[in-house]
Amino acid sequence: IEDPDPEYDNDDDPRGTFQQGWRAGAAMFNRLEGCWYADGSVFFVSTSGGDEKSPDPPNADGYKEGYGQVWEYRVRTRQLILHYESPGGEVLDSPDNLTVTPRGGIMLCEDDASDTDTPNANRVIGLSPNGRAFPFAECIFSASEMAGVCFSPDGDTMFVNLFGDSTGTPADHAGEGMTCAITGPWHRYLG
């Protein structure tokens, strides 16, 4: 970006950072969210990216949203790779937070998924090292979103958070916020 701090910056202004990057060959993503670094690669999600489009109406910009993608940027070789693209909401719907597992898989928290068998189900979806997606966990405690997935330093415990707080009414998810600790055996799922 030649001028990273222009006086006027919006998506349509040719002097803006978006237009400068676009003219220079930058990639465009839809709703970048979770990001994790592991073994020389940066993994990140495009929450609404992908060719398989949701049946929901287009967003305010007229863009038809996909079910989500996982990208990998290999720092040393400067390669950007589409690591995984959801073929439909029943497999993966709107990935948000992610982590790379100690065994080389990926865990993804869905961002308020809506097209699964359970309306508004919120799940943790695993991606095996060979690219197979599978449901790992589903929040049946509440309608709260799962987020912040990560592993303990020894790799034995996975932590995931549920949105919520201790104030308000039950309708506001009061008392639902918590951190869950999940232990293996991981070789059954991510080996």
Short mmCIF file of C-alpha atoms in Angstrom, two decimals:
data_model
loop_
_atom_site.label_atom_id
_atom_site.label_comp_id
_atom_site.label_asym_id
_atom_site.label_seq_id
_atom_site.Cartn_x
_atom_site.Cartn_y
_atom_site.Cartn_z
CA ILE A 1 0.00 0.00 0.00
CA GLU A 2 1.74 3.15 -1.19
CA ASP A 3 -0.27 5.51 1.03
CA PRO A 4 -1.44 3.54 4.12
CA ASP A 5 -2.96 6.61 5.79
CA PRO A 6 -4.81 8.62 3.11
CA GLU A 7 -6.78 11.71 4.06
CA TYR A 8 -9.98 10.14 2.68
CA ASP A 9 -10.50 6.41 2.99
CA ASN A 10 -13.57 4.50 1.91
CA ASP A 11 -14.06 1.47 -0.31
CA ASP A 12 -14.96 3.52 -3.39
CA ASP A 13 -12.30 6.24 -3.15
CA PRO A 14 -9.40 5.37 -5.52
CA ARG A 15 -7.02 6.89 -2.95
CA GLY A 16 -8.31 4.59 -0.19
CA THR A 17 -6.36 1.62 1.12
CA PHE A 18 -8.84 -0.94 -0.27
CA GLN A 19 -8.60 0.41 -3.83
CA GLN A 20 -4.80 0.71 -3.58
CA GLY A 21 -4.54 -2.93 -2.54
CA TRP A 22 -7.06 -4.12 -5.13
CA ARG A 23 -5.15 -2.39 -7.93
CA ALA A 24 -1.95 -4.05 -6.69
CA GLY A 25 -3.49 -7.55 -6.94
CA ALA A 26 -4.75 -8.15 -3.39
CA ALA A 27 -7.20 -10.97 -2.67
CA MET A 28 -10.69 -10.17 -1.41
CA PHE A 29 -12.35 -12.20 1.36
CA ASN A 30 -15.77 -12.17 2.99
CA ARG A 31 -15.80 -11.71 6.80
CA LEU A 32 -12.29 -12.57 7.93
CA GLU A 33 -12.41 -13.74 11.55
CA GLY A 34 -10.39 -16.43 13.39
CA CYS A 35 -6.63 -16.67 12.88
CA TRP A 36 -3.96 -19.09 14.20
CA TYR A 37 -0.23 -19.51 13.55
CA ALA A 38 1.31 -23.01 13.53
CA ASP A 39 4.42 -24.55 11.98
CA GLY A 40 5.24 -21.68 9.63
CA SER A 41 1.66 -21.14 8.41
CA VAL A 42 -1.06 -18.67 9.29
CA PHE A 43 -4.54 -20.23 9.16
CA PHE A 44 -7.58 -17.96 8.97
CA VAL A 45 -11.26 -18.20 8.10
CA SER A 46 -13.48 -16.38 5.67
CA THR A 47 -16.69 -16.83 7.66
CA SER A 48 -19.01 -16.21 4.70
CA GLY A 49 -16.69 -17.18 1.85
CA GLY A 50 -17.19 -19.97 -0.63
CA ASP A 51 -18.91 -20.93 -3.86
CA GLU A 52 -21.72 -22.93 -2.22
CA LYS A 53 -24.17 -20.16 -1.35
CA SER A 54 -26.54 -19.98 1.59
CA PRO A 55 -30.29 -19.86 0.82
CA ASP A 56 -30.47 -16.67 2.90
CA PRO A 57 -31.12 -13.45 0.97
CA PRO A 58 -28.10 -11.37 -0.11
CA ASN A 59 -26.62 -9.07 2.54
CA ALA A 60 -26.98 -5.28 2.47
CA ASP A 61 -24.17 -5.02 -0.12
CA GLY A 62 -26.00 -7.46 -2.42
CA TYR A 63 -23.41 -10.18 -1.78
CA LYS A 64 -24.66 -13.78 -1.51
CA GLU A 65 -22.82 -15.40 1.38
CA GLY A 66 -21.17 -18.82 1.33
CA TYR A 67 -20.86 -21.34 4.17
CA GLY A 68 -17.22 -20.58 4.95
CA GLN A 69 -13.61 -21.28 4.02
CA VAL A 70 -10.34 -22.03 5.83
CA TRP A 71 -7.23 -20.47 4.28
CA GLU A 72 -3.55 -21.16 4.89
CA TYR A 73 -0.77 -18.65 4.24
CA ARG A 74 2.67 -20.32 4.16
CA VAL A 75 4.98 -17.59 5.37
CA ARG A 76 8.31 -18.93 4.06
CA THR A 77 7.09 -19.61 0.52
CA ARG A 78 4.52 -16.75 0.48
CA GLN A 79 1.79 -19.13 -0.76
CA LEU A 80 -1.91 -18.59 -0.09
CA ILE A 81 -3.83 -21.88 -0.18
CA LEU A 82 -7.54 -22.61 0.14
CA HIS A 83 -7.25 -25.27 2.85
CA TYR A 84 -10.98 -26.13 3.07
CA GLU A 85 -14.30 -24.87 1.67
CA SER A 86 -17.62 -25.94 3.16
CA PRO A 87 -19.90 -27.75 0.71
CA GLY A 88 -22.99 -26.86 2.78
CA GLY A 89 -24.32 -25.72 6.15
CA GLU A 90 -24.83 -29.27 7.42
CA VAL A 91 -21.05 -29.81 7.19
CA LEU A 92 -19.75 -26.39 8.33
CA ASP A 93 -21.74 -23.17 8.66
CA SER A 94 -19.95 -19.85 9.23
CA PRO A 95 -16.62 -20.78 10.87
CA ASP A 96 -15.28 -18.17 13.26
CA ASN A 97 -12.63 -19.08 15.84
CA LEU A 98 -10.09 -21.77 15.03
CA THR A 99 -7.04 -23.52 16.39
CA VAL A 100 -4.57 -26.00 14.99
CA THR A 101 -4.52 -29.16 17.08
CA PRO A 102 -1.34 -30.75 18.46
CA ARG A 103 -1.82 -33.55 15.90
CA GLY A 104 -2.12 -31.21 12.89
CA GLY A 105 -5.90 -31.02 12.54
CA ILE A 106 -8.01 -27.91 12.91
CA MET A 107 -10.89 -27.15 15.28
CA LEU A 108 -13.43 -24.53 14.17
CA CYS A 109 -16.18 -22.84 16.17
CA GLU A 110 -19.23 -21.95 14.11
CA ASP A 111 -20.50 -18.37 14.30
CA ASP A 112 -24.17 -18.78 15.25
CA ALA A 113 -24.85 -21.46 12.67
CA SER A 114 -28.42 -21.63 11.39
CA ASP A 115 -28.68 -24.28 8.67
CA THR A 116 -27.81 -27.40 10.64
CA ASP A 117 -30.32 -30.08 11.70
CA THR A 118 -30.83 -28.25 14.99
CA PRO A 119 -32.00 -24.64 14.44
CA ASN A 120 -29.37 -22.19 15.66
CA ALA A 121 -27.04 -25.02 16.72
CA ASN A 122 -23.58 -23.93 17.66
CA ARG A 123 -20.91 -26.54 17.06
CA VAL A 124 -17.20 -27.21 17.10
CA ILE A 125 -16.26 -28.80 13.78
CA GLY A 126 -13.00 -30.70 13.36
CA LEU A 127 -10.92 -30.89 10.19
CA SER A 128 -8.63 -33.91 10.13
CA PRO A 129 -5.10 -33.52 8.72
CA ASN A 130 -6.37 -35.12 5.48
CA GLY A 131 -9.16 -32.50 5.13
CA ARG A 132 -12.16 -34.50 6.39
CA ALA A 133 -14.71 -32.34 8.27
CA PHE A 134 -16.62 -33.86 11.18
CA PRO A 135 -18.86 -32.56 13.98
CA PHE A 136 -16.93 -32.72 17.25
CA ALA A 137 -19.21 -30.98 19.77
CA GLU A 138 -22.54 -29.18 19.85
CA CYS A 139 -23.75 -26.75 22.49
CA ILE A 140 -26.95 -28.26 23.89
CA PHE A 141 -26.78 -26.22 27.10
CA SER A 142 -28.08 -23.02 25.52
CA ALA A 143 -28.31 -21.07 22.26
CA SER A 144 -25.02 -19.35 23.11
CA GLU A 145 -22.20 -19.24 20.58
CA MET A 146 -19.05 -21.27 21.19
CA ALA A 147 -15.74 -19.40 20.79
CA GLY A 148 -12.09 -19.20 21.79
CA VAL A 149 -11.12 -22.81 21.11
CA CYS A 150 -7.52 -23.68 22.08
CA PHE A 151 -5.40 -26.46 23.62
CA SER A 152 -3.37 -26.63 26.81
CA PRO A 153 0.42 -26.50 26.30
CA ASP A 154 0.68 -30.29 26.79
CA GLY A 155 -2.06 -30.88 24.18
CA ASP A 156 -4.19 -33.00 26.52
CA THR A 157 -7.04 -30.54 27.13
CA MET A 158 -9.06 -28.48 24.67
CA PHE A 159 -10.79 -25.38 26.00
CA VAL A 160 -13.85 -23.73 24.43
CA ASN A 161 -15.94 -20.83 25.72
CA LEU A 162 -19.70 -20.29 25.68
CA PHE A 163 -20.97 -16.74 25.34
CA GLY A 164 -23.03 -15.37 28.23
CA ASP A 165 -22.65 -13.41 31.42
CA SER A 166 -23.91 -13.23 34.99
CA THR A 167 -26.26 -10.27 34.58
CA GLY A 168 -29.71 -9.84 33.08
CA THR A 169 -32.42 -12.40 32.58
CA PRO A 170 -32.24 -16.01 31.35
CA ALA A 171 -33.41 -14.72 27.96
CA ASP A 172 -30.21 -12.63 27.86
CA HIS A 173 -28.12 -15.80 28.44
CA ALA A 174 -27.49 -14.85 32.08
CA GLY A 175 -25.35 -17.44 33.83
CA GLU A 176 -24.58 -19.24 30.58
CA GLY A 177 -21.07 -17.90 30.01
CA MET A 178 -18.42 -20.47 30.85
CA THR A 179 -15.20 -22.13 29.75
CA CYS A 180 -15.38 -25.88 29.11
CA ALA A 181 -12.37 -28.21 29.37
CA ILE A 182 -12.49 -31.27 27.10
CA THR A 183 -10.03 -34.15 27.39
CA GLY A 184 -9.17 -36.88 24.85
CA PRO A 185 -8.61 -39.60 23.77
CA TRP A 186 -7.61 -37.39 20.85
CA HIS A 187 -6.11 -40.18 18.69
CA ARG A 188 -9.66 -41.41 17.95
CA TYR A 189 -10.62 -38.12 16.32
CA LEU A 190 -7.52 -36.33 15.15
CA GLY A 191 -4.94 -39.08 14.68
#
